[in-house]
């Protein structure tokens, strides 16, 4: 049985400035770095032997403290990136809501059926992430592996594991910054063990804003 510990990146400059980053590459904030250090302390107990990350800097910086403690390299994977947000890349949420009111409403309240203008559908992103994580799991039989990714695609991946239809994705809350979800892989299927655990962060925990 392979265990995948999937962590969302810590607070980024995009989170702080309320921007939709997508593939836009901004680093962690000071708080985000503190969350990454606390994540390392928490994850040390699980015997992780490989560390993979979205190649975007906010994800790479989140797992670097654990990799350093374990003397492991962080293996970058483009397939673990957040959705490509197209014309929304790097824009403030307030501007997106003003300029693309209906498309933004769908993104907020019907994530499973959303496609940002000029960007990647969330279903395509789910396919991409699922294929990438399945390959990582197949390459690491019976290991415990850390994977760093992003909120929307972690939500979509989890929905896929649970067998939720696109219209049902909204049943899942978005994983908070530096929260950890755990999946067991038996060689054929993933099974959800835990979703969005951020309790270990204590006073560094950030509650995501409501979608609507």
Short mmCIF file of N, CA, C and O in Angstrom, two decimals, residues 129-177:
data_model
loop_
_atom_site.label_atom_id
_atom_site.label_comp_id
_atom_site.label_asym_id
_atom_site.label_seq_id
_atom_site.Cartn_x
_atom_site.Cartn_y
_atom_site.Cartn_z
N UNK A 129 -3.92 16.06 -12.83
CA UNK A 129 -3.41 15.76 -11.50
C UNK A 129 -3.54 14.28 -11.19
O UNK A 129 -2.61 13.66 -10.65
N UNK A 130 -4.68 13.69 -11.55
CA UNK A 130 -4.89 12.29 -11.26
C UNK A 130 -3.86 11.42 -11.96
O UNK A 130 -3.28 10.50 -11.35
N UNK A 131 -3.60 11.71 -13.22
CA UNK A 131 -2.60 10.93 -13.97
C UNK A 131 -1.21 11.08 -13.34
O UNK A 131 -0.45 10.11 -13.24
N UNK A 132 -0.88 12.29 -12.91
CA UNK A 132 0.43 12.53 -12.32
C UNK A 132 0.59 11.82 -11.00
O UNK A 132 1.61 11.15 -10.74
N UNK A 133 -0.42 11.92 -10.13
CA UNK A 133 -0.32 11.28 -8.81
C UNK A 133 -0.36 9.76 -8.95
O UNK A 133 0.36 9.05 -8.22
N UNK A 134 -1.14 9.23 -9.90
CA UNK A 134 -1.17 7.79 -10.11
C UNK A 134 0.20 7.27 -10.57
O UNK A 134 0.66 6.21 -10.13
N UNK A 135 0.86 8.03 -11.44
CA UNK A 135 2.20 7.64 -11.88
C UNK A 135 3.17 7.65 -10.71
O UNK A 135 3.98 6.73 -10.54
N UNK A 136 3.10 8.71 -9.88
CA UNK A 136 3.97 8.79 -8.71
C UNK A 136 3.73 7.60 -7.79
O UNK A 136 4.68 6.99 -7.27
N UNK A 137 2.46 7.27 -7.56
CA UNK A 137 2.14 6.13 -6.70
C UNK A 137 2.67 4.82 -7.28
O UNK A 137 3.22 3.98 -6.55
N UNK A 138 2.52 4.63 -8.58
CA UNK A 138 3.01 3.41 -9.23
C UNK A 138 4.53 3.30 -9.14
O UNK A 138 5.08 2.19 -9.05
N UNK A 139 5.20 4.46 -9.15
CA UNK A 139 6.67 4.46 -9.08
C UNK A 139 7.19 4.28 -7.67
O UNK A 139 8.40 4.09 -7.48
N UNK A 140 6.30 4.32 -6.68
CA UNK A 140 6.71 4.25 -5.28
C UNK A 140 5.88 3.23 -4.50
O UNK A 140 5.23 3.56 -3.51
N UNK A 141 5.89 1.96 -4.92
CA UNK A 141 5.07 0.96 -4.22
C UNK A 141 5.48 0.81 -2.76
O UNK A 141 6.67 0.76 -2.43
N UNK A 142 4.45 0.80 -1.91
CA UNK A 142 4.63 0.57 -0.47
C UNK A 142 5.48 1.65 0.21
O UNK A 142 6.04 1.41 1.29
N UNK A 143 5.55 2.82 -0.38
CA UNK A 143 6.26 3.94 0.24
C UNK A 143 5.27 4.98 0.75
O UNK A 143 4.10 4.97 0.40
N UNK A 144 5.80 5.90 1.55
CA UNK A 144 5.03 7.05 2.00
C UNK A 144 5.62 8.28 1.33
O UNK A 144 6.81 8.58 1.50
N UNK A 145 4.78 8.96 0.57
CA UNK A 145 5.24 9.99 -0.36
C UNK A 145 4.51 11.30 -0.07
O UNK A 145 3.29 11.31 0.14
N UNK A 146 5.25 12.40 -0.08
CA UNK A 146 4.65 13.73 0.07
C UNK A 146 4.52 14.38 -1.29
O UNK A 146 5.47 14.38 -2.09
N UNK A 147 3.33 14.94 -1.56
CA UNK A 147 3.04 15.61 -2.82
C UNK A 147 2.49 16.99 -2.50
O UNK A 147 1.50 17.11 -1.76
N UNK A 148 3.09 18.05 -3.05
CA UNK A 148 2.62 19.42 -2.81
C UNK A 148 1.87 19.93 -4.03
O UNK A 148 2.38 19.87 -5.15
N UNK A 149 0.66 20.44 -3.79
CA UNK A 149 -0.15 20.93 -4.90
C UNK A 149 -0.95 22.15 -4.45
O UNK A 149 -0.53 22.90 -3.58
N UNK A 150 -2.16 22.32 -5.03
CA UNK A 150 -2.90 23.58 -4.92
C UNK A 150 -4.38 23.30 -4.65
O UNK A 150 -4.89 22.22 -4.95
N UNK A 151 -5.08 24.32 -4.17
CA UNK A 151 -6.43 24.13 -3.62
C UNK A 151 -7.44 23.55 -4.60
O UNK A 151 -8.10 22.55 -4.31
N UNK A 152 -7.59 24.19 -5.76
CA UNK A 152 -8.64 23.74 -6.69
C UNK A 152 -8.39 22.32 -7.18
O UNK A 152 -9.30 21.50 -7.24
N UNK A 153 -7.13 22.02 -7.54
CA UNK A 153 -6.86 20.69 -8.08
C UNK A 153 -6.88 19.62 -7.00
O UNK A 153 -7.25 18.47 -7.27
N UNK A 154 -6.51 19.97 -5.76
CA UNK A 154 -6.65 18.99 -4.67
C UNK A 154 -8.12 18.66 -4.46
O UNK A 154 -8.50 17.50 -4.26
N UNK A 155 -8.97 19.66 -4.51
CA UNK A 155 -10.42 19.45 -4.39
C UNK A 155 -10.92 18.55 -5.51
O UNK A 155 -11.67 17.59 -5.26
N UNK A 156 -10.50 18.84 -6.74
CA UNK A 156 -10.95 18.04 -7.88
C UNK A 156 -10.43 16.61 -7.80
O UNK A 156 -11.15 15.66 -8.13
N UNK A 157 -9.18 16.44 -7.39
CA UNK A 157 -8.62 15.10 -7.22
C UNK A 157 -9.41 14.31 -6.19
O UNK A 157 -9.76 13.14 -6.41
N UNK A 158 -9.71 14.93 -5.07
CA UNK A 158 -10.46 14.26 -4.01
C UNK A 158 -11.85 13.87 -4.48
O UNK A 158 -12.33 12.77 -4.19
N UNK A 159 -12.49 14.77 -5.22
CA UNK A 159 -13.81 14.45 -5.78
C UNK A 159 -13.73 13.24 -6.69
O UNK A 159 -14.62 12.37 -6.67
N UNK A 160 -12.67 13.17 -7.49
CA UNK A 160 -12.49 12.02 -8.39
C UNK A 160 -12.30 10.73 -7.58
O UNK A 160 -12.89 9.69 -7.92
N UNK A 161 -11.51 10.78 -6.53
CA UNK A 161 -11.30 9.60 -5.69
C UNK A 161 -12.62 9.14 -5.06
O UNK A 161 -12.89 7.94 -4.96
N UNK A 162 -13.45 10.10 -4.65
CA UNK A 162 -14.73 9.78 -4.00
C UNK A 162 -15.82 9.40 -5.00
O UNK A 162 -16.92 9.01 -4.59
N UNK A 163 -15.53 9.54 -6.28
CA UNK A 163 -16.52 9.21 -7.31
C UNK A 163 -17.61 10.24 -7.46
O UNK A 163 -18.71 9.92 -7.92
N UNK A 164 -17.33 11.49 -7.10
CA UNK A 164 -18.33 12.54 -7.21
C UNK A 164 -18.46 13.02 -8.66
O UNK A 164 -17.46 13.17 -9.36
N UNK A 165 -19.67 13.28 -9.08
CA UNK A 165 -19.91 13.89 -10.39
C UNK A 165 -19.49 15.36 -10.34
O UNK A 165 -19.41 15.95 -9.26
N UNK A 166 -19.23 15.98 -11.51
CA UNK A 166 -18.84 17.40 -11.52
C UNK A 166 -19.79 18.30 -10.73
O UNK A 166 -19.34 19.20 -10.03
N UNK A 167 -21.09 18.03 -10.82
CA UNK A 167 -22.06 18.86 -10.11
C UNK A 167 -22.01 18.68 -8.60
O UNK A 167 -22.57 19.49 -7.85
N UNK A 168 -21.32 17.62 -8.12
CA UNK A 168 -21.26 17.34 -6.69
C UNK A 168 -19.98 17.84 -6.03
O UNK A 168 -19.83 17.72 -4.81
N UNK A 169 -19.06 18.38 -6.82
CA UNK A 169 -17.77 18.81 -6.28
C UNK A 169 -17.95 19.83 -5.16
O UNK A 169 -17.17 19.86 -4.20
N UNK A 170 -19.00 20.66 -5.25
CA UNK A 170 -19.21 21.70 -4.24
C UNK A 170 -19.47 21.15 -2.85
O UNK A 170 -19.46 21.90 -1.87
N UNK A 171 -19.70 19.85 -2.75
CA UNK A 171 -19.86 19.25 -1.43
C UNK A 171 -18.55 19.30 -0.64
O UNK A 171 -18.56 19.19 0.59
N UNK A 172 -17.44 19.44 -1.33
CA UNK A 172 -16.14 19.49 -0.68
C UNK A 172 -15.71 20.94 -0.46
O UNK A 172 -15.77 21.75 -1.38
N UNK A 173 -15.27 21.24 0.73
CA UNK A 173 -14.67 22.56 0.96
C UNK A 173 -13.28 22.58 0.33
O UNK A 173 -12.66 21.52 0.13
N UNK A 174 -12.78 23.75 0.05
CA UNK A 174 -11.41 23.87 -0.44
C UNK A 174 -10.44 23.61 0.71
O UNK A 174 -10.65 24.07 1.84
N UNK A 175 -9.37 22.88 0.42
CA UNK A 175 -8.34 22.64 1.42
C UNK A 175 -7.67 23.97 1.77
O UNK A 175 -7.38 24.79 0.89
N UNK A 176 -7.43 24.19 3.05
CA UNK A 176 -6.81 25.44 3.49
C UNK A 176 -5.30 25.39 3.28
O UNK A 176 -4.71 24.34 3.01
N UNK A 177 -4.66 26.55 3.42
CA UNK A 177 -3.22 26.64 3.25
C UNK A 177 -2.48 25.68 4.19
O UNK A 177 -2.75 25.65 5.39
#
